[in-house]
CSV table of C-alpha atoms in Angstrom, one decimal:
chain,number,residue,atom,x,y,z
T,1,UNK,CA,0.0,0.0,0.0
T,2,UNK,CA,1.3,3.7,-0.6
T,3,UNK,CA,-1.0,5.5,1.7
T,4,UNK,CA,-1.1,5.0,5.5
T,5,UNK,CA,-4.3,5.1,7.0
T,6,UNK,CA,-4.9,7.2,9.7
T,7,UNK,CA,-6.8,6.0,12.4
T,8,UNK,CA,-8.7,8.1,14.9
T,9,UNK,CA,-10.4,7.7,18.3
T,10,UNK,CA,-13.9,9.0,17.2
T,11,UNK,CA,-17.2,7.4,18.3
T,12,UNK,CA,-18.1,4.9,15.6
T,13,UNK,CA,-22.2,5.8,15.6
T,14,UNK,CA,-24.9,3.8,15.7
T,15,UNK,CA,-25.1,0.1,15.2
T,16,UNK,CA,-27.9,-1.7,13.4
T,17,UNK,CA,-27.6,-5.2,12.6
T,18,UNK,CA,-28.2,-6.3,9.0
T,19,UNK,CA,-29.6,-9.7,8.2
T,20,UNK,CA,-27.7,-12.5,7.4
T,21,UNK,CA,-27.1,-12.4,3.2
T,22,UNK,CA,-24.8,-14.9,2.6
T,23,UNK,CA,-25.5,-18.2,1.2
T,24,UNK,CA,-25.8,-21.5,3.5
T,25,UNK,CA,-22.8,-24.0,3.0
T,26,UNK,CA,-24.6,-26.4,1.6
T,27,UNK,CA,-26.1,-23.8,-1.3
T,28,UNK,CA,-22.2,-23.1,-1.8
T,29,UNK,CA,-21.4,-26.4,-3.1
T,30,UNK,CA,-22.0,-27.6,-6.5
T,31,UNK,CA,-25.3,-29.0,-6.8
T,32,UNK,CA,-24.2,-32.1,-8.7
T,33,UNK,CA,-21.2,-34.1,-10.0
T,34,UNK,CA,-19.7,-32.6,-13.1
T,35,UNK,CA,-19.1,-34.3,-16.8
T,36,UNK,CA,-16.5,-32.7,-18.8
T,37,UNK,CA,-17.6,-32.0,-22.5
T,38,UNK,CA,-16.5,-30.2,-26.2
T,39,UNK,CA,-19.1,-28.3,-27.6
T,40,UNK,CA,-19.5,-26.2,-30.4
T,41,UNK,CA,-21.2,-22.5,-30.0
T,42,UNK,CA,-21.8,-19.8,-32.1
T,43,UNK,CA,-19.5,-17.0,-31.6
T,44,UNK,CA,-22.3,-14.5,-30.8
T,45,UNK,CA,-23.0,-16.6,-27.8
T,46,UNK,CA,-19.7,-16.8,-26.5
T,47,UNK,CA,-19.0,-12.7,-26.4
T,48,UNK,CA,-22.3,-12.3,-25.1
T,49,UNK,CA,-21.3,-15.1,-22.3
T,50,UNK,CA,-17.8,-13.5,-21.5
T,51,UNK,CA,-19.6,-9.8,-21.2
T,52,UNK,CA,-21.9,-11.1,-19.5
T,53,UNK,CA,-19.9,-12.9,-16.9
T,54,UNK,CA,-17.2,-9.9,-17.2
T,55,UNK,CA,-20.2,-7.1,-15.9
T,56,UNK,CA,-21.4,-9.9,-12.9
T,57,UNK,CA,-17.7,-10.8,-11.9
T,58,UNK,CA,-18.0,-14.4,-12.7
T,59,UNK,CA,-16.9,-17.1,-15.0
T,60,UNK,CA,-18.6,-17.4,-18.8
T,61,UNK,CA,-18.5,-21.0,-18.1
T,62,UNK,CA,-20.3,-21.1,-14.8
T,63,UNK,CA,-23.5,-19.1,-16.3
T,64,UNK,CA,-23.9,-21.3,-19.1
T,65,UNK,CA,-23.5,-24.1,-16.8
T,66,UNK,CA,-25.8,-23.1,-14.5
T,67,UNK,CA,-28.2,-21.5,-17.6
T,68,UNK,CA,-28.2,-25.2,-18.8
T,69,UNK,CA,-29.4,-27.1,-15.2
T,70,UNK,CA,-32.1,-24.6,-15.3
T,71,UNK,CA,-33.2,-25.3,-18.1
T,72,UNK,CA,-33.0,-28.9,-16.8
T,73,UNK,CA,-34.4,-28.8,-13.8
T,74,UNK,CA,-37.9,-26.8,-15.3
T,75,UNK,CA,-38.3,-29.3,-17.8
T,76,UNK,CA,-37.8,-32.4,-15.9
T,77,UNK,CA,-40.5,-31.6,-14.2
């Protein structure tokens, strides 16, 4: 870092608690086991994946992954 903070012994305010956002363990682990495949997209796809993905700060692969089970899961039904 090339700026020291600079701490001071002011009152911090108010506290309010905020509800718990996070997601549970088990909604943190992948839902199922994974099978490694090739496939062939179009290229319009693919950039609209990665800018996707680049604006929500994830992975392209991971939203078409996750795109595809939901697909899955509302059609198994």
């Amino acid at each position: 870092m090339s700026k020291q903070i600079h701490y001071s012994d002011e009152p911090i305010g108010d506290i309010r608690l905020v509800a718990d956002f996070l997601p549970s363990p088990k909604e943190l682990a992948l839902r199922d086991d994974q099978t490694k495949i090739t496939i062939s997209l179009s290229t319009e796809s693919v950039v609209f994946f990665k800018q996707a993905a680049k604006k929500h700060h994830t992975q392209y692969q991971k939203m078409i992954r996750e795109l595809l089970d939901d697909y899955v899961a509302r059609h198994k039904a």
